Coordinates of C-alpha atoms in Angstrom, one line a residue:
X1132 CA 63.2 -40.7 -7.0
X1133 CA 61.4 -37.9 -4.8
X1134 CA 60.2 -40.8 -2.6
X1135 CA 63.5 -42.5 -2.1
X1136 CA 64.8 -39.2 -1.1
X1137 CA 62.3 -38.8 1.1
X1138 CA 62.3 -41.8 2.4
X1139 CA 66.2 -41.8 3.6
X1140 CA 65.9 -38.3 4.8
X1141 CA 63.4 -39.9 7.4
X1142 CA 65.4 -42.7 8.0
X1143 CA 68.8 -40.5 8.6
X1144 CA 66.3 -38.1 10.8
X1145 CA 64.9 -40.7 12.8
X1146 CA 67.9 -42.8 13.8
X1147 CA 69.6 -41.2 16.8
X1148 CA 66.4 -41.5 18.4
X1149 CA 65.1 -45.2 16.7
X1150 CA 68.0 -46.6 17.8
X1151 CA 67.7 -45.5 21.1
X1152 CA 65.3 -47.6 22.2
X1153 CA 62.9 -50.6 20.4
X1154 CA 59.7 -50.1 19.6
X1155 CA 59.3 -54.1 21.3
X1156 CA 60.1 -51.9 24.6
X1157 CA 58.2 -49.2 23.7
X1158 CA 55.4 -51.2 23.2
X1159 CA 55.9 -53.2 26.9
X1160 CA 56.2 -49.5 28.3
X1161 CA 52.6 -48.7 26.6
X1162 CA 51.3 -51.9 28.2
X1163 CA 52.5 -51.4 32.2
X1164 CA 50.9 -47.9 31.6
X1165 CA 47.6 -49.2 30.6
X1166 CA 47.5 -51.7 33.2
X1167 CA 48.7 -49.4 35.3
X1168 CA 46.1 -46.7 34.4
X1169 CA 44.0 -46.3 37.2
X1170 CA 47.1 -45.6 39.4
X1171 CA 48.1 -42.6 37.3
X1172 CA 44.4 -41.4 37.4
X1173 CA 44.4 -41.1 41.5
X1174 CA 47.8 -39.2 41.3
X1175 CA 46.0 -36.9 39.4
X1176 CA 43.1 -36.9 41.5
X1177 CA 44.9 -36.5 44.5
X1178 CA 46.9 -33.8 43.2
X1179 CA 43.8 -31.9 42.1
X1180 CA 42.2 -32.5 45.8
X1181 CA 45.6 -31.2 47.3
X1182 CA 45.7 -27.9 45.7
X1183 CA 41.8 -27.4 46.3
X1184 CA 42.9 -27.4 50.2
X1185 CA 45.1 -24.7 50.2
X1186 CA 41.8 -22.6 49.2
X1187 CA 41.7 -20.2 51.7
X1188 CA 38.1 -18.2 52.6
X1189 CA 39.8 -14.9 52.3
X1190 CA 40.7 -14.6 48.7
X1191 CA 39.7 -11.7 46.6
X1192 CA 37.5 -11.9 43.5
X1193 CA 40.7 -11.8 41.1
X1194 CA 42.4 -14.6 43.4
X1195 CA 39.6 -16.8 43.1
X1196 CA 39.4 -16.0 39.5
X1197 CA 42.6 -17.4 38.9
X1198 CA 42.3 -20.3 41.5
X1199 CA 39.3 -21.5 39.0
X1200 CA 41.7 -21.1 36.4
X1201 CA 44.4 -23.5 37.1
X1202 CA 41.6 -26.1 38.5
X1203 CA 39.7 -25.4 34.8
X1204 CA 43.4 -26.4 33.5
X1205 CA 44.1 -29.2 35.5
X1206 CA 40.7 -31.0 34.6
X1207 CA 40.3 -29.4 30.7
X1208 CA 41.7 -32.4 29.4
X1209 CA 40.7 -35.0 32.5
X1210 CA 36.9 -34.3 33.1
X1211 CA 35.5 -31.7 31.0
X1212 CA 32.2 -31.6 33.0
X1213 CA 34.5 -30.1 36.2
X1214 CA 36.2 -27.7 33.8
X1215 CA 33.0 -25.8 32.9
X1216 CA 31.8 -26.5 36.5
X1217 CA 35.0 -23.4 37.2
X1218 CA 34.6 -21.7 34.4
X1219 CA 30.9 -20.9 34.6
X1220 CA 32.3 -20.1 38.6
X1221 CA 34.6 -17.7 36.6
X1222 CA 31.9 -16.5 34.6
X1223 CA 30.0 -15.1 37.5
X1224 CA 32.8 -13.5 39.3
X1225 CA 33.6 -11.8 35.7
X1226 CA 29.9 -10.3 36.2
X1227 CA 30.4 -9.1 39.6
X1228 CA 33.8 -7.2 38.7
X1229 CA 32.2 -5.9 35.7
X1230 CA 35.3 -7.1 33.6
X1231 CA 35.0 -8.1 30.0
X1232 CA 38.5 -9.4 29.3
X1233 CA 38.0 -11.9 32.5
X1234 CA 34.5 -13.0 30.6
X1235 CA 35.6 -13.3 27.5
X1236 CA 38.4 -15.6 28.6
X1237 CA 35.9 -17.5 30.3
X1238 CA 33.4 -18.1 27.6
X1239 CA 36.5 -18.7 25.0
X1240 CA 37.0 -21.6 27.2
X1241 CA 33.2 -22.6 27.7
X1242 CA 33.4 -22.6 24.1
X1243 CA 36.0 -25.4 23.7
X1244 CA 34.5 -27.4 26.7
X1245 CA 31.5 -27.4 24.9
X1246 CA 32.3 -28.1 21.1
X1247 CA 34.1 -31.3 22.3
X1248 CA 31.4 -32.5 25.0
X1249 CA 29.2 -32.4 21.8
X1250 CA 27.2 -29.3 22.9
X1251 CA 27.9 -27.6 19.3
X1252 CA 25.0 -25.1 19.4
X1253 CA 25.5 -23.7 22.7
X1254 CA 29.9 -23.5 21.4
X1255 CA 28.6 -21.6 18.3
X1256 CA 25.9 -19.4 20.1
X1257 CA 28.6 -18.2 22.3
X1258 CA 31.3 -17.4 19.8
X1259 CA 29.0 -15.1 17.5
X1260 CA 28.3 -13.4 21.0
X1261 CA 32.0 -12.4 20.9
X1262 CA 32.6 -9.1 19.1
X1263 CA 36.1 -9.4 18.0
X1264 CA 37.0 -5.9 17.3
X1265 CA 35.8 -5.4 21.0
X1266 CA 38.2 -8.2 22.0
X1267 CA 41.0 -7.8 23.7
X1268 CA 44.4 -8.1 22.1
X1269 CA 46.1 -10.5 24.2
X1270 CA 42.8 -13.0 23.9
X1271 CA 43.1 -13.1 19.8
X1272 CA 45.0 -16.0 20.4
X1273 CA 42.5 -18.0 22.5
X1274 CA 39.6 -16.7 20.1
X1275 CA 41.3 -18.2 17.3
X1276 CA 41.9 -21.4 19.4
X1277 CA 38.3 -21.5 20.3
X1278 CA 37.2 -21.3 16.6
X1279 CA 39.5 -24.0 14.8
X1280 CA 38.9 -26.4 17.9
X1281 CA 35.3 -26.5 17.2
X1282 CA 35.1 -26.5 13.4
X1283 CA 38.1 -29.3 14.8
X1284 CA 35.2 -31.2 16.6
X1285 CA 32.4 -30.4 14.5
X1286 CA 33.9 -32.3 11.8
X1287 CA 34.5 -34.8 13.9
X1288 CA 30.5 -35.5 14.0
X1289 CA 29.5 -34.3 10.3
X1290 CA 33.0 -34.4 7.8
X1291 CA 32.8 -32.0 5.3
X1292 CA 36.4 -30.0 3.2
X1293 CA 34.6 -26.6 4.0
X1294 CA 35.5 -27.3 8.3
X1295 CA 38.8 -28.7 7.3
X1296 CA 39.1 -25.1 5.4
X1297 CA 37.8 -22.9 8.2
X1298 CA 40.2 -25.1 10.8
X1299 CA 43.5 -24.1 8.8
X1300 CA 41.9 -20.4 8.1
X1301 CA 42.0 -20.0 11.9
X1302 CA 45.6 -21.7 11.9
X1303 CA 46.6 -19.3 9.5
X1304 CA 45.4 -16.5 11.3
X1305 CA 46.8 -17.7 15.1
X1306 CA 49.8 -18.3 13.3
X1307 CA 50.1 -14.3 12.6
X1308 CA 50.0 -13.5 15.8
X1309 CA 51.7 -15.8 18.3
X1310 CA 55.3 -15.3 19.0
X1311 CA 57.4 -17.5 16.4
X1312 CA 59.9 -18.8 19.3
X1313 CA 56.9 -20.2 21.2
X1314 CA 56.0 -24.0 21.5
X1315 CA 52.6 -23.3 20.6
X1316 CA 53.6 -21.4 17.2
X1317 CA 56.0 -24.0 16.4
X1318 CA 53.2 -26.5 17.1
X1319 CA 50.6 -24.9 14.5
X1320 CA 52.9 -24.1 12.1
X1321 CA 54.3 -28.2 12.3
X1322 CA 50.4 -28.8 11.4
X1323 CA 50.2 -26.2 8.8
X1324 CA 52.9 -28.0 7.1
X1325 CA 51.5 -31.2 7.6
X1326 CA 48.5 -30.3 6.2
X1327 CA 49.6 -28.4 3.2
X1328 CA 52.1 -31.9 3.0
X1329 CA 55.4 -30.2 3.9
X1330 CA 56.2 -33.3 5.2
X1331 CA 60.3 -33.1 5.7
X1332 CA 59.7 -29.8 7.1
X1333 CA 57.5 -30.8 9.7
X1334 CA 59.7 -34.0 10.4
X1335 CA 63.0 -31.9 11.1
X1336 CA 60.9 -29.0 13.3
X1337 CA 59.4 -32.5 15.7
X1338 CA 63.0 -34.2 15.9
X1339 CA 64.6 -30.1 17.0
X1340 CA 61.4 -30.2 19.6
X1341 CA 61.6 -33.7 20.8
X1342 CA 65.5 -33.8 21.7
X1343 CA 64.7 -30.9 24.2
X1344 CA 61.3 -32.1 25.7
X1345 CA 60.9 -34.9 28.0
X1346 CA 57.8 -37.5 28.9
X1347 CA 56.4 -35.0 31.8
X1348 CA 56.2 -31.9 29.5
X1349 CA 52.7 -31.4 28.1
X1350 CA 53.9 -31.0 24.9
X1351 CA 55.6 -34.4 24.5
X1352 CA 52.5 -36.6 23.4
X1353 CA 51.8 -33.8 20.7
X1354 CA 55.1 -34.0 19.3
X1355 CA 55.2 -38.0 19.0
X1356 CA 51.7 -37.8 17.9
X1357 CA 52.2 -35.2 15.3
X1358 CA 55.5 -37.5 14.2
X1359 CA 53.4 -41.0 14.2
X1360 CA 50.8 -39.1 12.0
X1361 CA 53.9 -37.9 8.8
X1362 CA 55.0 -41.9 9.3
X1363 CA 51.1 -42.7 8.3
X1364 CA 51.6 -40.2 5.8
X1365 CA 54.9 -41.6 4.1
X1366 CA 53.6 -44.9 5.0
X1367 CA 56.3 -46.3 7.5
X1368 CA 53.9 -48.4 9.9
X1369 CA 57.0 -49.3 12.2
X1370 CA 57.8 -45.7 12.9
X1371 CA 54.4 -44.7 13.0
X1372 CA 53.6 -47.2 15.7
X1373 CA 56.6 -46.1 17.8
X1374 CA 55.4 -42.4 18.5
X1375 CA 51.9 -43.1 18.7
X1376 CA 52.9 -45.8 21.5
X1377 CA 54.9 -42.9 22.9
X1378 CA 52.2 -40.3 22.0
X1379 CA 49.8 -43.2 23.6
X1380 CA 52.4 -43.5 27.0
X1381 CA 52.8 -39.9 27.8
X1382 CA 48.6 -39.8 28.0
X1383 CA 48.1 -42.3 29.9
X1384 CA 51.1 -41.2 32.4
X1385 CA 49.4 -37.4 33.1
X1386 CA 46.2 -38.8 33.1
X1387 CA 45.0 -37.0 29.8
X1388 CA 41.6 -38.5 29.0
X1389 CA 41.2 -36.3 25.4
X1390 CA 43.9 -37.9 23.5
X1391 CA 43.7 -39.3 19.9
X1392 CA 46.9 -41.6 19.9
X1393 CA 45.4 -44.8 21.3
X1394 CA 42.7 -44.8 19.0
X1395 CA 45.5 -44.3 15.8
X1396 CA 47.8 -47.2 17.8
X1397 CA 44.6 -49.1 17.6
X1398 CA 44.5 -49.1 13.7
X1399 CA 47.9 -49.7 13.7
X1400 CA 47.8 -52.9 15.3
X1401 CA 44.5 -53.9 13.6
X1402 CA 46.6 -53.2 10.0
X1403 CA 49.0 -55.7 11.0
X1404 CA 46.5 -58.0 12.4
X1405 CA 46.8 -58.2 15.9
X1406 CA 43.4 -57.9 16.8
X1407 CA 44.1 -58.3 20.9
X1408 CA 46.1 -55.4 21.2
X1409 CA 43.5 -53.4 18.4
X1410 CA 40.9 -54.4 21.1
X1411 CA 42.6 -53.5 24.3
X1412 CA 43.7 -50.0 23.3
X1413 CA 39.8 -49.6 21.9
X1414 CA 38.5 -50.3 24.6
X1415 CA 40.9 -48.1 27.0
X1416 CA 40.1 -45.1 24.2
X1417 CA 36.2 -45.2 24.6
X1418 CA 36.9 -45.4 28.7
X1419 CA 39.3 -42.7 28.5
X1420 CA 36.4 -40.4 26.1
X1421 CA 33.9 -41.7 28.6
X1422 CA 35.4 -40.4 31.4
X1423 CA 36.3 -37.0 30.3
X1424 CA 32.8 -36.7 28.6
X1425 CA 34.8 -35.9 25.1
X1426 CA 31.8 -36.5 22.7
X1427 CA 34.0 -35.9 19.5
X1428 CA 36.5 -38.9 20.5
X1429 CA 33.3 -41.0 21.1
X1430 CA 32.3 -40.3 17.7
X1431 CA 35.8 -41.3 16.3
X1432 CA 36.1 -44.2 18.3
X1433 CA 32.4 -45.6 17.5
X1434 CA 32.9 -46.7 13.8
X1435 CA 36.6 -47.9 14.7
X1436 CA 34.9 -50.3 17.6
X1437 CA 32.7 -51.5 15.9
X1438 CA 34.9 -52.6 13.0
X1439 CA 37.8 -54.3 15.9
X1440 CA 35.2 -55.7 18.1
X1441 CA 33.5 -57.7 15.5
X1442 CA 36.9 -59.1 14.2
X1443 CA 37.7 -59.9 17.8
X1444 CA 34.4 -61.7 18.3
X1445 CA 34.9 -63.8 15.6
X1446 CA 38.3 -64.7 16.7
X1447 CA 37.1 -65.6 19.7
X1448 CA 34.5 -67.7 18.3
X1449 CA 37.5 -69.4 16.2
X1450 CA 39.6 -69.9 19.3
X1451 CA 36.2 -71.5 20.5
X1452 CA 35.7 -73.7 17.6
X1453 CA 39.2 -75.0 17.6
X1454 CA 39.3 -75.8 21.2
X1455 CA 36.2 -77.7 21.2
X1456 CA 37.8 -79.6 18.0
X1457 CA 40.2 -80.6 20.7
X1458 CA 37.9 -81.8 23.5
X1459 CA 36.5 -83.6 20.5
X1460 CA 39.9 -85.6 19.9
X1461 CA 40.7 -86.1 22.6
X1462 CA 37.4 -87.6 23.5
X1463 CA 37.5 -90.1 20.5
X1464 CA 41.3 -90.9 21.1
X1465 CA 39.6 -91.8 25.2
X1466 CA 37.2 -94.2 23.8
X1467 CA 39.6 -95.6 21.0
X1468 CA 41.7 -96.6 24.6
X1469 CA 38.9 -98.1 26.6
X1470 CA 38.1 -99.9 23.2
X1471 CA 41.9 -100.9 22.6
X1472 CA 42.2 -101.9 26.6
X1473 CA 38.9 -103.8 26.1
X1474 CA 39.8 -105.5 22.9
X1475 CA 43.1 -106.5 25.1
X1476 CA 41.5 -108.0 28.0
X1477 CA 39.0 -110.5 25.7
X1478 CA 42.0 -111.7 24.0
X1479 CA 43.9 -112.5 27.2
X1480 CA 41.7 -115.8 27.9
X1481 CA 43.4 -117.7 30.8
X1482 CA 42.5 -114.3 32.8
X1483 CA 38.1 -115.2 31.6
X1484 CA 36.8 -113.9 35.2
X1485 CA 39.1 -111.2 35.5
X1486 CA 38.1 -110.0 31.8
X1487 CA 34.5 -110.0 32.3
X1488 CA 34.8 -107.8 35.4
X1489 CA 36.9 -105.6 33.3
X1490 CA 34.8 -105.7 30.5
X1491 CA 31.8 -104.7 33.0
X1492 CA 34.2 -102.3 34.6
X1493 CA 34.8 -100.7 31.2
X1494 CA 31.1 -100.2 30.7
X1495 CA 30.4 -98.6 33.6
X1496 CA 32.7 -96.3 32.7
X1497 CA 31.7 -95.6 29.0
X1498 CA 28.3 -94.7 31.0
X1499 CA 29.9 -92.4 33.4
X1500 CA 32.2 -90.7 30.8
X1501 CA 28.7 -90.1 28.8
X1502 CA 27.5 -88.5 32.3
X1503 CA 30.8 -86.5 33.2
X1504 CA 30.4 -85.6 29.4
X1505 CA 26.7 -84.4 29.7
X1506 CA 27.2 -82.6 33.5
X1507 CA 30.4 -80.7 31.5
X1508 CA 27.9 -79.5 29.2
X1509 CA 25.4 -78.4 31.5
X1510 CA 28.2 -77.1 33.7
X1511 CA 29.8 -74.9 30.2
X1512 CA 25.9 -73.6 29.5
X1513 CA 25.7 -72.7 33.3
X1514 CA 29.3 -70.9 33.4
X1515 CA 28.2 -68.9 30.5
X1516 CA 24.8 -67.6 31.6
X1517 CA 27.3 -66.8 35.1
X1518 CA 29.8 -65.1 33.0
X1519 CA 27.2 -62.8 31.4
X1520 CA 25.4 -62.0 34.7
X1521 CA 28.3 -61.3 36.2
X1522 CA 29.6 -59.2 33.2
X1523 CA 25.9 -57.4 33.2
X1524 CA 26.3 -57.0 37.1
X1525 CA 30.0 -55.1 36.7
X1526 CA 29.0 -52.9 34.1
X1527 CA 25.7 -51.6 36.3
X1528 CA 27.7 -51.3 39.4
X1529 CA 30.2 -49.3 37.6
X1530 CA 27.4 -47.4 36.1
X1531 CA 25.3 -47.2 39.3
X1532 CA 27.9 -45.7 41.5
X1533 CA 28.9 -43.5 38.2
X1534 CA 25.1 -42.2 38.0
X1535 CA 25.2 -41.7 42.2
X1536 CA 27.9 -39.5 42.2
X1537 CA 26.7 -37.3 39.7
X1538 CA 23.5 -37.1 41.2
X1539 CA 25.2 -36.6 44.2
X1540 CA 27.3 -33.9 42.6
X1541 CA 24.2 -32.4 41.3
X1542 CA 22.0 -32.5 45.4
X1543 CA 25.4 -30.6 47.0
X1544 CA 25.6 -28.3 43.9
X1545 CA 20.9 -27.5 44.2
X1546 CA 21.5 -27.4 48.4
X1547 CA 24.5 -24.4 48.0
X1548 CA 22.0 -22.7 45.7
X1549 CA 18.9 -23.0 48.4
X1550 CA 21.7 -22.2 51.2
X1551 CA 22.7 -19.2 49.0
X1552 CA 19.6 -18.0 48.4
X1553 CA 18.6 -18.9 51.8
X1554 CA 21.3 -16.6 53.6
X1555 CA 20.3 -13.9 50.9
X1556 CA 16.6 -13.9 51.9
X1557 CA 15.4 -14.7 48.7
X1558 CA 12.7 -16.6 49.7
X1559 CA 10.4 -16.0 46.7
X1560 CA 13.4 -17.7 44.0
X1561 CA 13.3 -20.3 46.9
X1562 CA 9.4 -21.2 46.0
X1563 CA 10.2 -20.9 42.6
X1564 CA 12.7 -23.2 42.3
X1565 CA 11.1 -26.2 44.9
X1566 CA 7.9 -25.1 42.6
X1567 CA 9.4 -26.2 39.6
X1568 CA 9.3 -29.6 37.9
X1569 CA 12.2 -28.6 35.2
X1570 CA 15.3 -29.8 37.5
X1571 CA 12.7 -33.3 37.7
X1572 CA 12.0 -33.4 34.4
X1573 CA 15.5 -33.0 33.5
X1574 CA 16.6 -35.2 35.6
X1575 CA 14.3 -37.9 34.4
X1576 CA 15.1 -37.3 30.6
X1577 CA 18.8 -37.6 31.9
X1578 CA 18.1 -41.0 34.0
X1579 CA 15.9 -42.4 31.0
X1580 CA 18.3 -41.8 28.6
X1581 CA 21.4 -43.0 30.5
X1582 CA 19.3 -46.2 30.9
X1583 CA 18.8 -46.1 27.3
X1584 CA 22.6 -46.3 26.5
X1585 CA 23.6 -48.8 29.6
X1586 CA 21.1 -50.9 28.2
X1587 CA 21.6 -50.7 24.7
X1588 CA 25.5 -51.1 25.7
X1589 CA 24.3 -54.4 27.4
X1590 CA 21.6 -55.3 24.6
X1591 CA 23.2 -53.8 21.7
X1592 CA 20.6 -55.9 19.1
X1593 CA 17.7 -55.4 21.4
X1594 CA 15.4 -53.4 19.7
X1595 CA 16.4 -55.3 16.7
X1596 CA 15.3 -58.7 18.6
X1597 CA 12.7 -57.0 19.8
X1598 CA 11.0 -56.5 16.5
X1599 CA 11.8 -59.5 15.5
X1600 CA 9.0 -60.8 17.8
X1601 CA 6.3 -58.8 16.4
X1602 CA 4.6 -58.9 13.1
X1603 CA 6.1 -56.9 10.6
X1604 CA 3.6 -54.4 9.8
X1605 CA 3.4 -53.7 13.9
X1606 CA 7.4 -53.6 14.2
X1607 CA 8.6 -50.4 16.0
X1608 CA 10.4 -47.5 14.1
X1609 CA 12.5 -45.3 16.4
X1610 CA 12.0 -41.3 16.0
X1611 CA 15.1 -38.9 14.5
X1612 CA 17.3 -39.6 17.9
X1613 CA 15.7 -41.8 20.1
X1614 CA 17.8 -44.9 21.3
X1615 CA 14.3 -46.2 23.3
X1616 CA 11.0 -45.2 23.5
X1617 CA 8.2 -45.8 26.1
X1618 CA 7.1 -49.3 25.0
X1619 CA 10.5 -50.6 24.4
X1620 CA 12.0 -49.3 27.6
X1621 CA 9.0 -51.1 29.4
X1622 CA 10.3 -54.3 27.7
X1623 CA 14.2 -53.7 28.4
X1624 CA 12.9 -53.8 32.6
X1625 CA 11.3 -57.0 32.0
X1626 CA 14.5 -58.4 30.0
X1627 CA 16.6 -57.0 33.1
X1628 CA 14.1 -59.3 35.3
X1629 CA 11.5 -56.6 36.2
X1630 CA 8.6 -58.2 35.5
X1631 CA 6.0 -56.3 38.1
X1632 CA 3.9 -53.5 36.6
X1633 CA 3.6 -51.6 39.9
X1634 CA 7.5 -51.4 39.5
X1635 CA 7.8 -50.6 36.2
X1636 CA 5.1 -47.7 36.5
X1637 CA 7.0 -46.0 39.5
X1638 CA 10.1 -46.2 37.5
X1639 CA 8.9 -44.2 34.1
X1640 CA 6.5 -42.6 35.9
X1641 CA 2.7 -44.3 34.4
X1642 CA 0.0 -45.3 35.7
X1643 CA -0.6 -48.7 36.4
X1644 CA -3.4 -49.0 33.8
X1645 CA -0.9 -47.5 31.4
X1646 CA 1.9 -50.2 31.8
X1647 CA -1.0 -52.8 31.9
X1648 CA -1.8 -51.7 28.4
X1649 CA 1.5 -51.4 27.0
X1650 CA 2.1 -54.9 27.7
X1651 CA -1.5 -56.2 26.5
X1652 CA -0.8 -54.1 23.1
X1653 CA 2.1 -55.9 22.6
X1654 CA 1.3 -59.1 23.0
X1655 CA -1.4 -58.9 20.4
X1656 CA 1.4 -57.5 17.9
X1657 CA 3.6 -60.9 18.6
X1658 CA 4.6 -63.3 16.0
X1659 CA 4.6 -66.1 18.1
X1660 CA 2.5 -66.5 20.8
X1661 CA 0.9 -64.6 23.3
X1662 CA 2.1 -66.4 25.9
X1663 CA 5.3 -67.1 25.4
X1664 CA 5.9 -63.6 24.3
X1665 CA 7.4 -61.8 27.2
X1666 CA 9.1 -65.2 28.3
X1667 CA 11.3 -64.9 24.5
X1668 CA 11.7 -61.3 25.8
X1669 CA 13.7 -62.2 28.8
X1670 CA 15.8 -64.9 26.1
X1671 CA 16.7 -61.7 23.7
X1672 CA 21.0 -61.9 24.2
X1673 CA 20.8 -65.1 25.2
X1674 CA 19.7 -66.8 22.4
X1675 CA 19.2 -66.3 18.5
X1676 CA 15.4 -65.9 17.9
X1677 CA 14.1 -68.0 15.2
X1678 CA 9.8 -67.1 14.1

C-alpha cells in the first residue's frame, strides 16, 4: 500500500513537467548534443581564451588572486590539470601577501582537484595540514566541501560503508552552517534525504527547484541528476532515463567534463538492451573523464565498459555472422540460377550450337564467380588489417598531438622558470635545476607509462598473448602496479613495427647490448620456435595464438 502511494505521488509530481515534453525528444536532444560535442567544447575554450585577454600587466596581488579564481572555476569541472595550474598560481601570491584565509582557500581547492585526479595522498596530506579552529569562518563551508568530496572520490577507488559514513558526517555538518534559502543547502539537504531514503521529500524539493531553473544554470544537471537517481530508487526506468538524458544534455551543453549522468544513462540503456546507445554514451563518458583528467570517473566507468563493450562486441560479431549467412544464400540461390539457366539451355535442342556456347559460357563464369569470390575474400582480409591500421593510426595521432601539447605546456611552463630566475639573478638555482636529471626522469617515467596505457588501450590482451608464447614456468608476472615492464615494452615496439635495436635502445634509454639480450633471453623462453618467435609477436591482435 505504501508503494502505491508512493508511486502516484511521483506520478501526480512528475506530470506537468512529463508531459511537457517526450523522453523520444529528449532523447534526440541528448543525441545532437553528443554529436555536437566538440562544438560546445570550443565555445568553452574560446570563452576561457577571451577572458584571459583582458588580463592586464598592472593588476595588484589581490586582482590577480581573484583573476586565478574565476579561471580555476571556469576549468574546475573542464580540465582539472589547468585548475591547479591557477590555484598553485594563487597559492604563491597567498605567500607573498602573507594571507592565510587566501591560502587556505587555495589549498581547500587543491584538495578537491586532487582527490578526483586520483592524487589521494597528496588531498589528504593537505587537509590534516588545515587547522580548523584556526580556519576562518566563512571557509567552513569549503572545508567541509573539501572533506566529503574526497571521502566522495576515495570510495570511488576502494568502496567501503565507513567513507559513505564520513561523506554524510561532513553533509550533516555543512548542512549546519550554510544559509537554508541557498541552492547549495537545498542541494545537500535533497541528498541527505536521499540517502537516509526520504524519497517524496527529496522529489517535491527537485520539482520546487526545477520549475525555476533553466538548462544554462549550473545547477540544472544536478537537479535532473539527483531526480533520475530517486526514479532508480523507486524503480521507474522511464523517468529515470528522462532526467539523466536531461542531466546528460545540460553537461554536454556547458562543456562539463566531471559529470556522472552519462555513465547512469548508459546503464539505463544497457537494462533495456540497447547496447548501441549503452556503447556510445560509454565511450563519450571515458572521453569526457579523459579529458578533464577525473581519475574517480575513470574508475567508475572502467568496470561499466568493460561489461557494454563486450556485449557490443559480440553483437557485432552476430551482425557479422548473420550477414555472412546472407552472402552465403545468396551465393547458393546464384549458382542454383546458372544451374537452372543451364539445365534450360540443354533442354532447348533445335538451338545445339547456341547451347554449347552457353554451356561454355556458363562455365567460364562459375570459374570467375570462384575468382571474384576468392579476390572478395582477399579484399575483406585486406580491408580489415586497413581498418585496424587506420584505427591504431587515429588513436596515436590523437594521442601524439595530446602528449605534444602537454610537453609543450610543460617547455613554456620550465623556460618562465629559467626566465624568472634568470631576471632575478639566481644563477646558482639556474645550475641546479639544468644539473638535475629529476624533470628527465620524470618525464620519462611519464612518457613510458603513457606508452604503457596507449598501448595496452590498443593491445588490451597483450601481455596476456605475450605469455602465451613462452613456456610457462618463464611467463612474466607484472609487479603491484605495473601495466609494462622493460622486457615487455621492448616487445610492444616490435609489435608496433620497431624492429631495430639501435631504435629501441634510444627510446627506453639501454644500451645496445642490453636490448640485444633482452631479445636473445626471450627467445630461448619461447614455446614455439625461436625463429618464428618475434614474427608471432608482430601477429598478437591480429590473430588468436594457438601453441
Amino acid at each position: 500500500m505504501k508503494n502505491l502511494f508512493l508511486f502516484l505521488f511521483t506520478i501526480l509530481i512528475s506530470f506537468p513537467v512529463f508531459a511537457s515534453e517526450s523522453t523520444d525528444d529528449i532523447i534526440a536532444k541528448l543525441n545532437l548534443a553528443l554529436k555536437n560535442k566538440e562544438h560546445y567544447v570550443r565555445l568553452k575554450e574560446e570563452r576561457i581564451l577571451n577572458f584571459k585577454k583582458i588580463k592586464s600587466d598592472d593588476l595588484t596581488k589581490e586582482q590577480e588572486y581573484n583573476y586565478n579564481k574565476t579561471l580555476y572555476t571556469e576549468y574546475q569541472k573542464f580540465n582539472s590539470d589547468s585548475a591547479i595550474l591557477y590555484v598553485k598560481k594563487n597559492l604563491k601570491i597567498a605567500d607573498e601577501l602573507q594571507d592565510k584565509d587566501l591560502a587556505d582557500l587555495a589549498n581547500l581547492q587543491l584538495v578537491t582537484l586532487y582527490s578526483s585526479s586520483g592524487k589521494y595522498r597528496e588531498s589528504e596530506a593537505i587537509l590534516k595540514s588545515i587547522d580548523k579552529s584556526k580556519l576562518s569562518k566563512s571557509l567552513l563551508p569549503n572545508y567541509y566541501v573539501s572533506y566529503r568530496e574526497f571521502f566522495e572520490h576515495y570510495a570511488a577507488n576502494s568502496y567501503s560503508k565507513q567513507y559513505l559514513q564520513q561523506i554524510q558526517k561532513y553533509r550533516d555538518s555543512l548542512l549546519m552552517i550554510l544559509d537554508p534559502k541557498s541552492i547549495n543547502y537545498q542541494i545537500n539537504k535533497i541528498q541527505h534525504d536521499v540517502y537516509h531514503k526520504k524519497l517524496v521529500s527529496a522529489q517535491k524539493q527537485l520539482m520546487n527547484l526545477l520549475k525555476n531553473a533553466s538548462e544554462d544554470d549550473p545547477q540544472y544537471a544536478m537537479i535532473t541528476y539527483l531526480l533520475g537517481n530517486i526514479y532508480e530508487h523507486t524503480h521507474q526506468l522511464e523517468l529515470r532515463k528522462k532526467y539523466y538524458a536531461l542531466s546528460a544534455t545540460a553537461d554536454i551543453k556547458n562543456a562539463n567534463k566531471d559529470n556522472a549522468s552519462l555513465q547512469e544513462l548508459a546503464l539505463v540503456f544497457y537494462e533495456i538492451e540497447d547496447v548501441d546507445m549503452a556503447y556510445k554514451l560509454t565511450q563519450s563518458a571515458i572521453e569526457d573523464a579523459l579529458y578533464c583528467n577525473v581519475q574517480f570517473r575513470t574508475l567508475l566507468m572502467s568496470e561499466v565498459y568493460s561489461i557494454i563493450n563486450t556485449v557490443y562486441l559480440e553483437k557485432e560479431a552476430k551482425r557479422k555472422t548473420e550477414l555472412q549467412l546472407y552472402l552465403l544464400c545468396i551465393s547458393l540461390l546464384s549458382v542454383f540460377l546458372i544451374i537452372a539457366v543451364v539445365y534450360v539451355y540443354k533442354q532447348m535442342k533445335k538451338v545445339s550450337r547456341i547451347r554449347g556456347e552457353l554451356y561454355e559460357t556458363s562455365q567460364k563464369l562459375a570459374e570467375l564467380n570462384q575468382d571474384i569470390t576468392e579476390t572478395n575474400n582477399q579484399l575483406q582480409e585486406r580491408n580489415a588489417q586497413l581498418s585496424e591500421s587506420n584505427h591504431i593510426k587515429e588513436e596515436y595521432i590523437a594521442h601524439f598531438f595530446s602528449l605534444c601539447s602537454t610537453y609543450i605546456n610543460k617547455l613554456e611552463n620550465y623556460r618562465i622558470i629559467l626566465n624568472k630566475k634568470a631576471t632575478a639573478k639566481q644563477f646558482d638555482e639556474i645550475y641546479k635545476m639544468l644539473k638535475s636529471t629529476t624533470l628527465v626522469d620524470t618525464e620519462l617515467e611519464e612518457l613510458y607509462k603513457n606508452f604503457d596505457i596507449i598501448f595496452l588501450n590498443l593491445y588490451p590482451t597483450f601481455v596476456k598473448d605475450f605469455n602465451a608464447l613462452l613456456i610457462k614456468e618463464e611467463q612474466i608476472v607484472l609487479k603491484q602496479g605495473e601495466l609494462l615492464n622493460t622486457e615487455l615494452r621492448i616487445f610492444a615496439l616490435i609489435r608496433l613495427g620497431i624492429n631495430d635495436s639501435v631504435k629501441i635502445a634510444a627510446f627506453l634509454r639501454y644500451s645496445l647490448s642490453t636490448i640485444y639480450n633482452y631479445r636473445t633471453r626471450a627467445r630461448n623462453k619461447a614455446a614455439v620456435s625461436r625463429n618464428d618467435f618475434e614474427e608471432m609477436v608482430m601477429k598478437i591482435g591480429l590473430i588468436t595464438l594457438k601453441i
